[in-house]
mmCIF file of C-alpha atoms in Angstrom:
data_model
loop_
_atom_site.group_PDB
_atom_site.id
_atom_site.type_symbol
_atom_site.label_atom_id
_atom_site.label_comp_id
_atom_site.label_asym_id
_atom_site.label_seq_id
_atom_site.Cartn_x
_atom_site.Cartn_y
_atom_site.Cartn_z
ATOM 1 C CA MET A 259 -12.425 -16.017 -9.382
ATOM 2 C CA PRO A 260 -15.797 -15.244 -10.648
ATOM 3 C CA LEU A 261 -18.647 -17.504 -10.223
ATOM 4 C CA ARG A 262 -19.940 -19.243 -13.307
ATOM 5 C CA PRO A 263 -22.648 -16.329 -15.296
ATOM 6 C CA ALA A 264 -25.423 -19.265 -14.700
ATOM 7 C CA ARG A 265 -25.161 -18.670 -10.767
ATOM 8 C CA VAL A 266 -25.712 -14.822 -11.096
ATOM 9 C CA GLY A 267 -28.878 -13.196 -10.544
ATOM 10 C CA ARG A 268 -30.772 -16.467 -9.788
ATOM 11 C CA VAL A 269 -32.760 -17.039 -6.297
ATOM 12 C CA GLY A 270 -31.051 -18.814 -4.209
ATOM 13 C CA VAL A 271 -31.682 -22.394 -2.413
ATOM 14 C CA ILE A 272 -30.273 -21.758 0.726
ATOM 15 C CA GLY A 273 -32.534 -18.987 2.014
ATOM 16 C CA ALA A 274 -30.456 -17.169 4.780
ATOM 17 C CA PRO A 275 -27.332 -16.841 6.278
ATOM 18 C CA VAL A 276 -26.166 -20.298 7.826
ATOM 19 C CA ALA A 277 -25.155 -20.335 11.351
ATOM 20 C CA LYS A 278 -21.782 -22.262 12.347
ATOM 21 C CA THR A 279 -22.739 -25.373 14.092
ATOM 22 C CA ALA A 280 -20.939 -26.650 17.161
ATOM 23 C CA VAL A 281 -17.622 -28.442 15.970
ATOM 24 C CA VAL A 282 -17.884 -32.067 17.246
ATOM 25 C CA ALA A 283 -14.471 -32.534 18.318
ATOM 26 C CA LYS A 284 -14.276 -29.408 20.315
ATOM 27 C CA ALA A 285 -17.766 -30.136 21.978
ATOM 28 C CA VAL A 286 -16.494 -33.246 23.701
ATOM 29 C CA SER A 287 -14.988 -31.302 26.469
ATOM 30 C CA PRO A 288 -14.838 -30.882 29.429
ATOM 31 C CA GLY A 289 -15.795 -33.918 31.283
ATOM 32 C CA PRO A 290 -14.377 -37.738 30.061
ATOM 33 C CA SER A 291 -12.228 -37.964 27.606
ATOM 34 C CA PRO A 292 -13.071 -38.222 23.865
ATOM 35 C CA VAL A 293 -12.522 -42.149 23.760
ATOM 36 C CA ALA A 294 -15.041 -42.187 26.508
ATOM 37 C CA LYS A 295 -17.549 -39.934 24.969
ATOM 38 C CA THR A 296 -17.323 -42.011 21.994
ATOM 39 C CA ALA A 297 -18.205 -44.830 24.055
ATOM 40 C CA VAL A 298 -21.138 -43.218 25.301
ATOM 41 C CA VAL A 299 -22.534 -42.269 21.883
ATOM 42 C CA ALA A 300 -21.947 -46.039 20.729
ATOM 43 C CA ALA A 301 -23.687 -47.251 23.409
ATOM 44 C CA ALA A 302 -26.694 -44.939 22.791
ATOM 45 C CA VAL A 303 -27.171 -46.295 19.230
ATOM 46 C CA THR A 304 -26.500 -49.763 20.282
ATOM 47 C CA PRO A 305 -29.643 -52.033 19.015
ATOM 48 C CA GLY A 306 -31.606 -53.316 21.964
ATOM 49 C CA ARG A 307 -31.577 -49.921 24.323
ATOM 50 C CA ARG A 308 -34.726 -49.057 25.359
ATOM 51 C CA ARG A 309 -36.039 -45.583 26.111
ATOM 52 C CA ARG A 310 -37.600 -45.078 29.371
ATOM 53 C CA ILE A 311 -40.589 -43.146 29.558
ATOM 54 C CA MET B 30 -45.007 -29.411 -31.562
ATOM 55 C CA THR B 31 -44.218 -30.347 -27.808
ATOM 56 C CA ASP B 32 -46.816 -32.612 -26.123
ATOM 57 C CA ILE B 33 -46.760 -30.718 -22.888
ATOM 58 C CA THR B 34 -49.159 -33.130 -20.955
ATOM 59 C CA THR B 35 -46.679 -35.859 -21.512
ATOM 60 C CA GLU B 36 -43.436 -33.639 -20.812
ATOM 61 C CA ALA B 37 -45.373 -32.447 -17.279
ATOM 62 C CA ALA B 38 -46.120 -36.303 -16.593
ATOM 63 C CA ALA B 39 -42.411 -36.922 -16.955
ATOM 64 C CA GLN B 40 -41.181 -34.207 -14.867
ATOM 65 C CA GLU B 41 -43.759 -35.276 -12.185
ATOM 66 C CA ARG B 42 -42.199 -38.902 -12.491
ATOM 67 C CA ASP B 43 -38.471 -37.493 -12.230
ATOM 68 C CA LEU B 44 -39.671 -35.360 -9.060
ATOM 69 C CA ASP B 45 -41.130 -38.158 -7.620
ATOM 70 C CA SER B 46 -38.108 -40.318 -7.912
ATOM 71 C CA LEU B 47 -35.767 -37.558 -6.547
ATOM 72 C CA GLY B 48 -34.203 -38.124 -3.223
ATOM 73 C CA PRO B 49 -33.556 -35.551 -0.600
ATOM 74 C CA VAL B 50 -31.019 -33.203 -1.250
ATOM 75 C CA ASP B 51 -28.551 -32.360 1.152
ATOM 76 C CA TYR B 52 -25.471 -29.646 1.979
ATOM 77 C CA ILE B 53 -22.315 -29.496 4.228
ATOM 78 C CA VAL B 54 -19.773 -26.831 4.493
ATOM 79 C CA VAL B 55 -16.553 -28.353 5.552
ATOM 80 C CA GLU B 56 -14.397 -25.629 7.003
ATOM 81 C CA PHE B 57 -10.687 -25.724 7.140
ATOM 82 C CA PRO B 58 -9.178 -23.440 9.562
ATOM 83 C CA ALA B 59 -6.343 -21.264 8.503
ATOM 84 C CA GLY B 60 -2.896 -23.716 8.889
ATOM 85 C CA ALA B 61 -4.959 -26.579 9.248
ATOM 86 C CA SER B 62 -5.951 -27.863 5.674
ATOM 87 C CA ASN B 63 -4.116 -31.179 4.885
ATOM 88 C CA PHE B 64 -5.087 -32.521 1.593
ATOM 89 C CA THR B 65 -3.854 -35.844 0.818
ATOM 90 C CA GLY B 66 -6.755 -36.900 -1.412
ATOM 91 C CA GLU B 67 -8.324 -39.179 0.896
ATOM 92 C CA MET B 68 -11.633 -36.809 0.799
ATOM 93 C CA SER B 69 -11.826 -37.224 -2.796
ATOM 94 C CA GLU B 70 -11.509 -41.049 -2.467
ATOM 95 C CA GLU B 71 -14.231 -41.352 0.019
ATOM 96 C CA LEU B 72 -16.452 -38.955 -2.086
ATOM 97 C CA LEU B 73 -15.737 -40.971 -5.431
ATOM 98 C CA ARG B 74 -16.561 -44.120 -3.220
ATOM 99 C CA LEU B 75 -19.900 -42.871 -2.515
ATOM 100 C CA VAL B 76 -21.011 -41.676 -5.848
ATOM 101 C CA ASP B 77 -19.517 -44.918 -7.538
ATOM 102 C CA ALA B 78 -21.955 -47.115 -4.996
ATOM 103 C CA GLY B 79 -24.906 -45.153 -5.991
ATOM 104 C CA THR B 80 -25.503 -43.851 -2.503
ATOM 105 C CA ILE B 81 -25.259 -40.334 -3.512
ATOM 106 C CA ARG B 82 -25.387 -38.157 -6.619
ATOM 107 C CA LEU B 83 -23.192 -35.009 -6.525
ATOM 108 C CA ILE B 84 -25.248 -31.842 -7.407
ATOM 109 C CA ASP B 85 -22.660 -29.005 -6.932
ATOM 110 C CA ILE B 86 -19.550 -28.107 -5.245
ATOM 111 C CA LEU B 87 -17.893 -24.808 -4.581
ATOM 112 C CA ILE B 88 -14.735 -23.973 -2.718
ATOM 113 C CA LEU B 89 -14.984 -20.623 -0.612
ATOM 114 C CA THR B 90 -12.330 -18.738 0.739
ATOM 115 C CA LYS B 91 -13.056 -15.996 3.616
ATOM 116 C CA ASP B 92 -10.095 -13.306 4.199
ATOM 117 C CA ALA B 93 -9.227 -11.809 7.428
ATOM 118 C CA ASP B 94 -11.551 -8.973 6.372
ATOM 119 C CA GLY B 95 -14.429 -11.110 6.104
ATOM 120 C CA SER B 96 -14.696 -10.687 2.149
ATOM 121 C CA VAL B 97 -15.563 -13.987 0.425
ATOM 122 C CA ASP B 98 -14.285 -15.490 -2.950
ATOM 123 C CA ALA B 99 -15.730 -18.482 -4.522
ATOM 124 C CA MET B 100 -14.164 -21.176 -6.922
ATOM 125 C CA GLU B 101 -15.812 -23.603 -9.192
ATOM 126 C CA LEU B 102 -14.340 -27.065 -9.216
ATOM 127 C CA SER B 103 -13.049 -26.456 -12.401
ATOM 128 C CA ASP B 104 -11.111 -23.501 -11.113
ATOM 129 C CA ILE B 105 -8.695 -26.109 -9.540
ATOM 130 C CA ASP B 106 -5.539 -27.032 -11.082
ATOM 131 C CA GLU B 107 -4.888 -30.660 -10.079
ATOM 132 C CA LEU B 108 -8.748 -32.218 -9.812
ATOM 133 C CA GLY B 109 -7.241 -35.860 -10.343
ATOM 134 C CA ASP B 110 -10.142 -38.343 -9.992
ATOM 135 C CA LEU B 111 -12.847 -35.750 -9.232
ATOM 136 C CA GLN B 112 -12.297 -34.453 -12.950
ATOM 137 C CA ARG B 113 -14.921 -36.985 -13.940
ATOM 138 C CA LEU B 114 -17.369 -35.607 -11.560
ATOM 139 C CA GLU B 115 -16.820 -31.861 -12.465
ATOM 140 C CA ALA B 116 -18.903 -32.368 -15.807
ATOM 141 C CA GLU B 117 -22.047 -33.984 -13.914
ATOM 142 C CA LEU B 118 -22.604 -30.957 -11.574
ATOM 143 C CA ALA B 119 -25.698 -28.854 -11.949
ATOM 144 C CA GLU B 120 -24.535 -25.596 -10.277
ATOM 145 C CA LEU B 121 -27.507 -25.259 -8.377
ATOM 146 C CA LEU B 122 -25.941 -22.961 -5.712
ATOM 147 C CA ALA B 123 -26.918 -19.411 -6.999
ATOM 148 C CA ALA B 124 -24.563 -16.261 -6.298
ATOM 149 C CA GLU B 125 -26.516 -15.135 -3.224
ATOM 150 C CA ASP B 126 -26.049 -18.728 -1.335
ATOM 151 C CA VAL B 127 -22.372 -17.983 -1.448
ATOM 152 C CA GLU B 128 -22.813 -15.131 1.241
ATOM 153 C CA HIS B 129 -25.346 -17.198 2.747
ATOM 154 C CA LEU B 130 -23.105 -20.459 3.114
ATOM 155 C CA ALA B 131 -20.251 -18.305 3.883
ATOM 156 C CA ALA B 132 -21.673 -16.677 6.816
ATOM 157 C CA ALA B 133 -20.937 -19.691 8.844
ATOM 158 C CA MET B 134 -17.027 -19.376 8.152
ATOM 159 C CA GLU B 135 -14.341 -17.804 10.018
ATOM 160 C CA PRO B 136 -12.322 -15.153 8.801
ATOM 161 C CA GLY B 137 -8.952 -16.689 7.149
ATOM 162 C CA SER B 138 -10.582 -20.020 6.551
ATOM 163 C CA THR B 139 -11.220 -22.141 3.331
ATOM 164 C CA ALA B 140 -14.141 -24.270 3.202
ATOM 165 C CA GLY B 141 -15.484 -27.015 0.770
ATOM 166 C CA VAL B 142 -19.617 -26.717 0.062
ATOM 167 C CA LEU B 143 -21.199 -30.062 -1.238
ATOM 168 C CA ILE B 144 -24.558 -30.513 -2.335
ATOM 169 C CA TRP B 145 -25.869 -34.017 -3.068
ATOM 170 C CA GLU B 146 -28.974 -36.306 -3.382
ATOM 171 C CA ASN B 147 -29.244 -38.904 -1.034
ATOM 172 C CA LEU B 148 -30.151 -41.598 -3.921
ATOM 173 C CA TRP B 149 -30.040 -44.662 -1.260
ATOM 174 C CA ALA B 150 -33.251 -42.636 0.185
ATOM 175 C CA ALA B 151 -35.136 -42.049 -3.000
ATOM 176 C CA PRO B 152 -37.018 -45.684 -3.453
ATOM 177 C CA PHE B 153 -38.126 -45.116 0.145
ATOM 178 C CA ALA B 154 -39.254 -41.675 -0.108
ATOM 179 C CA SER B 155 -41.183 -42.608 -3.292
ATOM 180 C CA ALA B 156 -42.790 -45.679 -1.789
ATOM 181 C CA ALA B 157 -43.936 -43.498 1.068
ATOM 182 C CA ARG B 158 -45.263 -41.048 -1.517
ATOM 183 C CA ARG B 159 -47.386 -43.594 -3.283
ATOM 184 C CA SER B 160 -48.584 -45.026 -0.024
ATOM 185 C CA GLY B 161 -50.161 -41.578 0.951
ATOM 186 C CA GLY B 162 -47.172 -40.404 3.359
ATOM 187 C CA GLN B 163 -45.780 -37.009 3.438
ATOM 188 C CA LEU B 164 -42.985 -35.557 4.900
ATOM 189 C CA ILE B 165 -43.254 -33.296 7.564
ATOM 190 C CA ALA B 166 -40.313 -33.106 9.300
ATOM 191 C CA ASN B 167 -36.660 -34.236 9.006
ATOM 192 C CA GLY B 168 -33.413 -33.183 10.729
ATOM 193 C CA ARG B 169 -30.061 -34.126 11.884
ATOM 194 C CA ILE B 170 -29.431 -35.052 15.656
ATOM 195 C CA PRO B 171 -26.027 -33.649 16.879
ATOM 196 C CA ILE B 172 -23.633 -35.997 18.458
ATOM 197 C CA GLN B 173 -23.584 -33.477 21.256
ATOM 198 C CA ALA B 174 -27.380 -33.772 21.636
ATOM 199 C CA ILE B 175 -26.963 -37.609 22.170
ATOM 200 C CA ILE B 176 -24.186 -37.243 24.668
ATOM 201 C CA ALA B 177 -25.789 -35.009 26.588
ATOM 202 C CA SER B 178 -29.199 -36.960 26.534
ATOM 203 C CA ILE B 179 -26.985 -40.047 27.557
ATOM 204 C CA GLU B 180 -25.113 -38.362 30.299
ATOM 205 C CA ALA B 181 -28.443 -36.618 31.944
ATOM 206 C CA ASP B 182 -29.840 -40.479 31.506
ATOM 207 C CA GLN B 183 -26.762 -41.665 33.687
ATOM 208 C CA ALA B 184 -26.928 -39.057 35.884
ATOM 209 C CA THR B 185 -30.532 -39.595 36.822
ATOM 210 C CA ALA B 186 -29.856 -43.490 37.263
ATOM 211 C CA SER B 187 -27.001 -42.710 39.568
ATOM 212 C CA GLU B 188 -29.380 -40.495 41.922
ATOM 213 C CA GLY B 189 -31.840 -42.917 41.991
ATOM 214 C CA ALA B 190 -29.557 -45.774 42.811
#
């Protein structure tokens, strides 16, 4: 279906072709189960965790 | 006669109170879509809560040969509750954006493109600007990067044990 006329001939806002990002559900293998990975991420963003510099 | 100075000042005020604008492209691989209305409900919840303001929505399809077709939200027969959002959209995306966004899609897939303003961030961003601050970097940290960081941290800790 055609785009509305207001979209045609204008300068875009995205700027350049977009690269596909890694799909989260597929990025959690190999290694521990997705559930374990979720726990790891949850631990990383838990208040009180301190960085080691 | 239009008071240009007043108009410019009003525009500047409007821009100053604008929240950051983001976009996502959500791909549904061929045969994997399962539209139950759940996505619409969650989107409407965010809008109704004043968390975001929807700016634009497009639905893209990419054929097996790579050709791309774009649909406006109004082209969908049964919009349901999304109907009330349709009239508020701003048509920010241009035709050339369609090609750029579709570059991320797999052939044979359908994708929803959403553009929104983060209303929740606007007051803080405005306050930062009034305080003399300038946004010099922003971004999103992928979950994969967090996992990799934690796992590397754990590996270092176990080596040291």
